[in-house]
Amino acid sequence: RPHIYFDIHMRDARALGRIVVELCTEAAPLVVLHLMRCCLCDMHKKFLIRRLFPNLWLDVTLQDNGSVELHQPLEYDAKIVDHGASSYVLSFSKDHLQGFRHHMSFSISFRPLSVVNGSRVGFGHVVKGRRILDCLQSYGTKNGKLNRSIIFTSCGVL
C-alpha cells in the first residue's frame, strides 16, 4: 500500500511536524491515485485545512483538482476501512460518489467514529504523526473554526 506524507506548520510560526498516511487503493482507487499524483508533484499549496472539530475530525480541501476522472461516478469499497475500529482514518462523504464537483474534500478522524460507517468511505489511515494531530485539536473550536492558521508546507510519496 502506498504511503504519503504532509509537513504541517503554523503560518508565520513553527513547524508542527510530519504525518504519514497509508492509503488503501482498493477502497477508492481514483481518489487514492489523485492524492498520489498531487503528493508526487508536491502540490502542498492546494491542500487547505477548512475546519477542525476537536475530538472529532479535521476537514481538508484539495483546491482546483483539475482531475476529470474525479468528476465522474467513483468506484469504491466501503468495507475496507472500519471507522469504528480505529482513529485517524481518512475518508470522504458518500455524497461525492457521483464525483467531486468543484474540489475534492476529505476528513481525518481523531477517534473511532462508528456512527459514520455507511455514510463515509474510508480510504486510508495515519501511521505516523498521531501526536501532531492530537496537538492540532487545540487550534479548533467546537464550531469547526481555526484559532490559528495551519498550513501544509510540503507533501510527497514515501
Coordinates of N, CA and C in Angstrom, one line a residue:
R1 N 0.8 -1.2 0.0 CA 0.0 0.0 0.0 C 0.9 1.2 0.0
P2 N 0.5 2.3 -0.8 CA 1.3 3.5 -0.8 C 1.2 4.3 0.4
H3 N 2.3 5.0 0.7 CA 2.4 6.0 1.8 C 2.7 7.4 1.3
I4 N 2.0 8.3 1.8 CA 2.2 9.7 1.5 C 2.5 10.5 2.8
Y5 N 3.1 11.7 2.7 CA 3.3 12.5 3.9 C 2.9 13.9 3.7
F6 N 2.6 14.6 4.8 CA 2.3 16.0 4.8 C 3.1 16.6 6.0
D7 N 3.9 17.7 5.7 CA 4.5 18.5 6.7 C 3.6 19.7 7.1
I8 N 3.4 19.8 8.4 CA 2.4 20.8 8.8 C 3.1 21.9 9.6
H9 N 2.7 23.1 9.4 CA 3.3 24.3 10.1 C 2.1 25.2 10.5
M10 N 2.4 26.0 11.5 CA 1.5 27.1 11.8 C 2.0 28.3 11.0
R11 N 1.1 29.0 10.3 CA 1.5 30.0 9.4 C 2.3 31.1 10.2
D12 N 3.5 31.5 9.6 CA 4.4 32.5 10.2 C 4.8 32.1 11.6
A13 N 4.9 30.8 11.8 CA 5.4 30.4 13.2 C 6.3 29.1 13.0
R14 N 6.0 28.2 13.8 CA 6.9 27.0 13.9 C 6.3 25.8 13.1
A15 N 7.2 24.9 12.9 CA 6.8 23.6 12.3 C 6.2 22.7 13.4
L16 N 5.1 22.1 13.0 CA 4.4 21.2 13.9 C 4.9 19.7 13.7
G17 N 5.2 19.4 12.5 CA 5.8 18.0 12.2 C 5.2 17.4 11.0
R18 N 5.5 16.1 10.8 CA 5.1 15.4 9.6 C 4.1 14.3 10.0
I19 N 3.1 14.1 9.2 CA 2.2 13.0 9.3 C 2.4 12.1 8.1
V20 N 2.4 10.8 8.3 CA 2.5 9.8 7.3 C 1.2 9.0 7.2
V21 N 0.7 8.9 6.0 CA -0.6 8.3 5.7 C -0.5 7.0 4.8
E22 N -1.1 5.9 5.3 CA -1.1 4.7 4.4 C -2.5 4.8 3.7
L23 N -2.4 4.7 2.3 CA -3.6 4.8 1.5 C -4.1 3.4 1.1
C24 N -5.4 3.2 1.1 CA -5.9 1.9 0.7 C -6.5 2.0 -0.7
T25 N -5.7 1.6 -1.7 CA -6.0 1.7 -3.1 C -7.3 1.0 -3.4
E26 N -7.6 -0.1 -2.8 CA -8.8 -0.9 -3.1 C -10.0 -0.3 -2.6
A27 N -9.9 0.7 -1.6 CA -11.1 1.3 -1.1 C -11.7 2.4 -2.0
A28 N -10.8 3.2 -2.6 CA -11.3 4.2 -3.6 C -10.1 4.5 -4.5
P29 N -10.0 3.7 -5.6 CA -8.8 3.8 -6.5 C -8.6 5.2 -7.1
L30 N -9.6 5.8 -7.6 CA -9.4 7.1 -8.2 C -9.0 8.2 -7.2
V31 N -9.6 8.2 -6.0 CA -9.2 9.2 -5.0 C -7.8 9.0 -4.6
V32 N -7.4 7.7 -4.3 CA -6.0 7.5 -3.9 C -5.0 7.8 -5.0
L33 N -5.4 7.5 -6.3 CA -4.5 7.9 -7.4 C -4.3 9.4 -7.5
H34 N -5.4 10.2 -7.3 CA -5.3 11.6 -7.4 C -4.4 12.2 -6.2
L35 N -4.6 11.7 -5.0 CA -3.8 12.1 -3.9 C -2.3 11.8 -4.1
M36 N -2.1 10.6 -4.7 CA -0.7 10.2 -5.0 C -0.1 11.2 -6.0
R37 N -0.8 11.5 -7.1 CA -0.3 12.5 -8.1 C 0.0 13.8 -7.5
C38 N -0.9 14.3 -6.6 CA -0.7 15.6 -6.0 C 0.5 15.6 -5.1
C39 N 0.7 14.5 -4.3 CA 1.8 14.4 -3.4 C 3.1 14.2 -4.2
L40 N 3.1 13.4 -5.3 CA 4.3 13.2 -6.1 C 4.8 14.5 -6.7
C41 N 3.9 15.4 -7.0 CA 4.3 16.7 -7.6 C 4.4 17.8 -6.5
D42 N 4.3 17.4 -5.3 CA 4.5 18.4 -4.1 C 3.5 19.6 -4.3
M43 N 2.3 19.3 -4.5 CA 1.2 20.3 -4.6 C 0.7 20.7 -3.2
H44 N 1.5 20.9 -2.3 CA 1.1 21.2 -0.9 C 0.3 22.4 -0.8
K45 N 0.4 23.4 -1.6 CA -0.3 24.6 -1.5 C -1.8 24.5 -1.9
K46 N -2.1 23.4 -2.5 CA -3.5 23.1 -2.9 C -4.3 22.4 -1.8
F47 N -3.6 21.9 -0.8 CA -4.3 21.3 0.3 C -4.6 22.4 1.4
L48 N -5.8 22.6 1.7 CA -6.2 23.6 2.7 C -7.0 22.9 3.9
I49 N -6.7 23.3 5.1 CA -7.4 22.8 6.2 C -8.6 23.8 6.4
R50 N -9.8 23.3 6.2 CA -11.0 24.1 6.2 C -11.6 24.2 7.6
R51 N -11.8 23.1 8.3 CA -12.4 23.1 9.6 C -11.7 22.0 10.5
L52 N -11.8 22.3 11.8 CA -11.2 21.4 12.7 C -12.1 21.3 14.0
F53 N -12.7 20.1 14.1 CA -13.6 19.9 15.3 C -12.8 19.1 16.3
P54 N -12.4 19.7 17.4 CA -11.6 18.9 18.4 C -12.4 17.6 18.8
N55 N -11.6 16.6 19.0 CA -12.1 15.3 19.4 C -13.0 14.6 18.4
L56 N -13.1 15.2 17.2 CA -13.9 14.5 16.1 C -13.1 14.4 14.8
W57 N -13.0 15.4 14.1 CA -12.2 15.3 12.8 C -11.7 16.6 12.3
L58 N -10.9 16.5 11.3 CA -10.2 17.7 10.6 C -10.7 17.6 9.1
D59 N -11.2 18.7 8.6 CA -11.6 18.7 7.1 C -10.5 19.3 6.3
V60 N -10.2 18.6 5.2 CA -9.2 19.1 4.3 C -9.8 19.2 2.9
T61 N -9.4 20.3 2.2 CA -9.9 20.5 0.8 C -8.7 20.5 -0.1
L62 N -8.9 19.9 -1.2 CA -7.8 19.9 -2.3 C -8.4 20.8 -3.4
Q63 N -7.9 22.0 -3.4 CA -8.4 23.0 -4.4 C -8.0 22.7 -5.8
D64 N -8.8 23.1 -6.7 CA -8.6 23.1 -8.2 C -8.0 21.7 -8.5
N65 N -8.8 20.7 -8.3 CA -8.3 19.3 -8.5 C -8.0 19.1 -10.0
G66 N -8.7 19.7 -10.9 CA -8.4 19.6 -12.3 C -8.4 18.2 -12.9
S67 N -8.9 17.2 -12.1 CA -8.9 15.8 -12.5 C -10.2 15.4 -13.0
V68 N -10.3 15.2 -14.3 CA -11.6 14.9 -15.0 C -12.2 13.6 -14.4
E69 N -11.4 12.6 -14.0 CA -11.9 11.3 -13.6 C -12.6 11.5 -12.2
L70 N -12.3 12.5 -11.4 CA -12.9 12.7 -10.1 C -14.3 13.4 -10.3
H71 N -14.6 13.8 -11.5 CA -16.0 14.4 -11.8 C -17.0 13.4 -12.2
Q72 N -16.5 12.1 -12.4 CA -17.4 11.0 -12.8 C -17.7 10.2 -11.5
P73 N -18.7 9.3 -11.7 CA -19.0 8.4 -10.5 C -17.8 7.6 -10.1
L74 N -17.6 7.5 -8.8 CA -16.4 6.9 -8.2 C -16.7 5.4 -7.9
E75 N -15.7 4.6 -8.1 CA -15.7 3.2 -7.7 C -15.1 3.2 -6.3
Y76 N -15.8 2.4 -5.4 CA -15.3 2.3 -4.0 C -15.7 1.0 -3.4
D77 N -15.1 0.7 -2.2 CA -15.4 -0.4 -1.4 C -15.4 0.1 0.1
A78 N -16.6 0.3 0.6 CA -16.7 0.9 2.0 C -16.4 -0.1 3.1
K79 N -16.1 -1.3 2.8 CA -15.9 -2.3 3.8 C -14.4 -2.4 4.1
I80 N -13.5 -1.8 3.4 CA -12.1 -1.9 3.6 C -11.6 -1.3 4.9
V81 N -12.1 -0.1 5.2 CA -11.7 0.7 6.4 C -13.0 0.8 7.3
D82 N -12.8 0.3 8.6 CA -13.9 0.4 9.6 C -13.6 1.6 10.4
H83 N -14.5 2.6 10.4 CA -14.4 3.9 11.2 C -14.5 3.6 12.7
G84 N -15.2 2.6 13.1 CA -15.3 2.3 14.5 C -14.2 1.5 15.1
A85 N -13.3 1.0 14.3 CA -12.3 0.1 14.7 C -11.0 0.9 15.1
S86 N -10.8 2.1 14.4 CA -9.6 2.8 14.7 C -9.8 4.3 14.5
S87 N -8.9 5.1 15.1 CA -8.9 6.5 14.9 C -8.0 6.9 13.8
Y88 N -7.9 8.2 13.4 CA -7.0 8.8 12.4 C -7.3 8.1 11.0
V89 N -8.6 8.0 10.7 CA -9.0 7.5 9.4 C -9.2 8.6 8.4
L90 N -8.7 8.5 7.2 CA -9.1 9.4 6.1 C -10.3 8.9 5.4
S91 N -11.3 9.8 5.1 CA -12.5 9.4 4.5 C -13.1 10.6 3.8
F92 N -14.0 10.2 2.8 CA -14.8 11.3 2.2 C -16.3 10.8 2.2
S93 N -17.2 11.8 2.1 CA -18.6 11.6 2.2 C -19.1 10.8 1.0
K94 N -20.1 9.9 1.3 CA -20.7 9.2 0.2 C -21.6 10.2 -0.7
D95 N -21.8 11.4 -0.3 CA -22.4 12.4 -1.1 C -21.6 12.7 -2.4
H96 N -20.3 12.3 -2.4 CA -19.4 12.6 -3.5 C -19.3 11.3 -4.4
L97 N -20.1 10.3 -4.2 CA -19.9 9.1 -5.0 C -20.2 9.3 -6.5
Q98 N -21.0 10.4 -6.8 CA -21.2 10.7 -8.2 C -20.1 11.6 -8.8
G99 N -19.1 11.9 -8.0 CA -18.0 12.7 -8.4 C -17.9 14.0 -7.6
F100 N -16.7 14.5 -7.4 CA -16.4 15.7 -6.7 C -16.7 16.8 -7.8
R101 N -17.6 17.7 -7.5 CA -18.0 18.8 -8.5 C -16.9 19.9 -8.6
H102 N -16.5 20.5 -7.5 CA -15.6 21.7 -7.6 C -14.3 21.4 -7.1
H103 N -14.2 20.7 -6.0 CA -12.9 20.4 -5.4 C -13.1 19.1 -4.6
M104 N -12.0 18.4 -4.3 CA -12.0 17.2 -3.6 C -11.9 17.5 -2.1
S105 N -12.7 16.9 -1.2 CA -12.5 17.1 0.2 C -12.6 15.8 0.9
F106 N -11.8 15.8 2.0 CA -11.7 14.6 2.8 C -11.5 15.0 4.3
S107 N -11.7 14.0 5.2 CA -11.6 14.3 6.6 C -10.6 13.3 7.2
I108 N -10.0 13.7 8.3 CA -9.2 12.8 9.2 C -9.8 12.8 10.5
S109 N -10.2 11.6 11.0 CA -10.9 11.5 12.3 C -9.9 11.5 13.4
F110 N -10.2 12.0 14.6 CA -9.3 12.0 15.7 C -9.6 10.8 16.6
R111 N -10.7 10.1 16.4 CA -11.1 9.0 17.3 C -11.9 8.0 16.5
P112 N -12.2 6.8 17.0 CA -13.1 5.9 16.3 C -14.5 6.5 16.2
L113 N -15.1 6.5 15.1 CA -16.4 7.0 14.9 C -17.3 6.0 14.1
S114 N -17.8 5.0 14.9 CA -18.6 4.0 14.2 C -19.9 4.6 13.6
V115 N -20.3 5.7 14.1 CA -21.6 6.3 13.6 C -21.4 6.7 12.2
V116 N -20.2 6.9 11.6 CA -20.1 7.4 10.2 C -20.0 6.2 9.3
N117 N -19.9 4.9 9.8 CA -19.9 3.8 8.9 C -21.2 3.8 8.1
G118 N -21.1 3.7 6.8 CA -22.3 3.7 6.0 C -22.5 5.0 5.3
S119 N -22.0 6.1 5.9 CA -22.1 7.4 5.3 C -20.8 8.0 4.7
R120 N -19.7 7.4 5.1 CA -18.4 7.8 4.6 C -17.6 6.7 4.0
V121 N -16.7 6.9 3.1 CA -15.8 5.9 2.5 C -14.4 6.2 3.1
G122 N -13.9 5.2 3.9 CA -12.6 5.3 4.4 C -11.6 4.9 3.3
F123 N -10.5 5.6 3.1 CA -9.5 5.2 2.1 C -8.1 5.3 2.6
G124 N -7.9 5.4 3.9 CA -6.5 5.5 4.4 C -6.5 5.7 5.9
H125 N -5.3 5.6 6.5 CA -5.2 6.0 7.9 C -3.8 6.5 8.2
V126 N -3.7 7.3 9.3 CA -2.4 7.8 9.7 C -1.6 6.8 10.4
V127 N -0.3 6.6 9.9 CA 0.5 5.6 10.5 C 1.6 6.2 11.4
K128 N 2.0 7.5 11.1 CA 2.9 8.2 11.9 C 2.5 9.7 12.1
G129 N 2.7 10.3 13.2 CA 2.4 11.7 13.4 C 1.0 11.8 14.1
R130 N 0.6 10.8 14.8 CA -0.7 10.9 15.6 C -0.6 12.0 16.7
R131 N 0.5 12.1 17.3 CA 0.7 13.1 18.4 C 0.5 14.5 17.8
I132 N 1.0 14.7 16.6 CA 0.9 16.0 15.9 C -0.6 16.3 15.7
L133 N -1.4 15.4 15.3 CA -2.8 15.6 15.1 C -3.5 15.8 16.4
D134 N -3.0 15.2 17.5 CA -3.6 15.4 18.8 C -3.3 16.9 19.2
C135 N -2.2 17.4 18.9 CA -1.8 18.8 19.2 C -2.7 19.8 18.4
L136 N -2.9 19.4 17.2 CA -3.7 20.3 16.3 C -5.1 20.6 16.9
Q137 N -5.6 19.6 17.6 CA -7.0 19.8 18.1 C -7.2 21.0 19.0
S138 N -6.1 21.5 19.6 CA -6.2 22.7 20.4 C -6.4 24.0 19.6
Y139 N -6.2 23.9 18.3 CA -6.4 25.0 17.4 C -7.8 25.1 16.8
G140 N -8.7 24.3 17.1 CA -10.0 24.3 16.6 C -11.1 24.6 17.6
T141 N -12.2 25.1 17.2 CA -13.3 25.4 18.1 C -14.4 24.3 17.9
K142 N -15.4 24.3 18.8 CA -16.5 23.4 18.7 C -17.3 23.6 17.5
N143 N -17.2 24.8 16.9 CA -17.9 25.1 15.6 C -17.1 24.8 14.4
G144 N -15.9 24.3 14.6 CA -15.0 24.0 13.5 C -14.1 25.1 13.0
K145 N -14.1 26.3 13.6 CA -13.3 27.3 13.1 C -11.9 27.2 13.7
L146 N -10.9 27.6 12.9 CA -9.5 27.5 13.4 C -9.1 28.8 14.2
N147 N -8.4 28.6 15.3 CA -7.9 29.7 16.1 C -6.6 30.2 15.5
R148 N -5.8 29.3 14.9 CA -4.6 29.7 14.2 C -4.6 29.1 12.8
S149 N -3.8 29.8 11.9 CA -3.8 29.3 10.6 C -2.8 28.2 10.5
I150 N -3.2 27.0 10.0 CA -2.4 25.8 9.9 C -2.3 25.5 8.4
I151 N -1.0 25.3 7.9 CA -0.8 25.1 6.5 C 0.1 23.8 6.3
F152 N 0.0 23.3 5.1 CA 0.9 22.2 4.7 C 2.0 22.9 3.9
T153 N 3.3 22.6 4.3 CA 4.4 23.2 3.7 C 5.1 22.2 2.7
S154 N 4.8 21.0 2.8 CA 5.4 20.0 1.9 C 4.5 18.7 1.9
C155 N 4.5 18.0 0.8 CA 3.9 16.7 0.7 C 4.7 15.9 -0.3
G156 N 4.5 14.6 -0.1 CA 5.3 13.7 -1.0 C 4.9 12.2 -0.9
V157 N 5.6 11.4 -1.6 CA 5.3 10.0 -1.6 C 6.5 9.3 -0.9
L158 N 6.3 8.4 0.0 CA 7.4 7.6 0.6 C 7.6 6.3 0.0

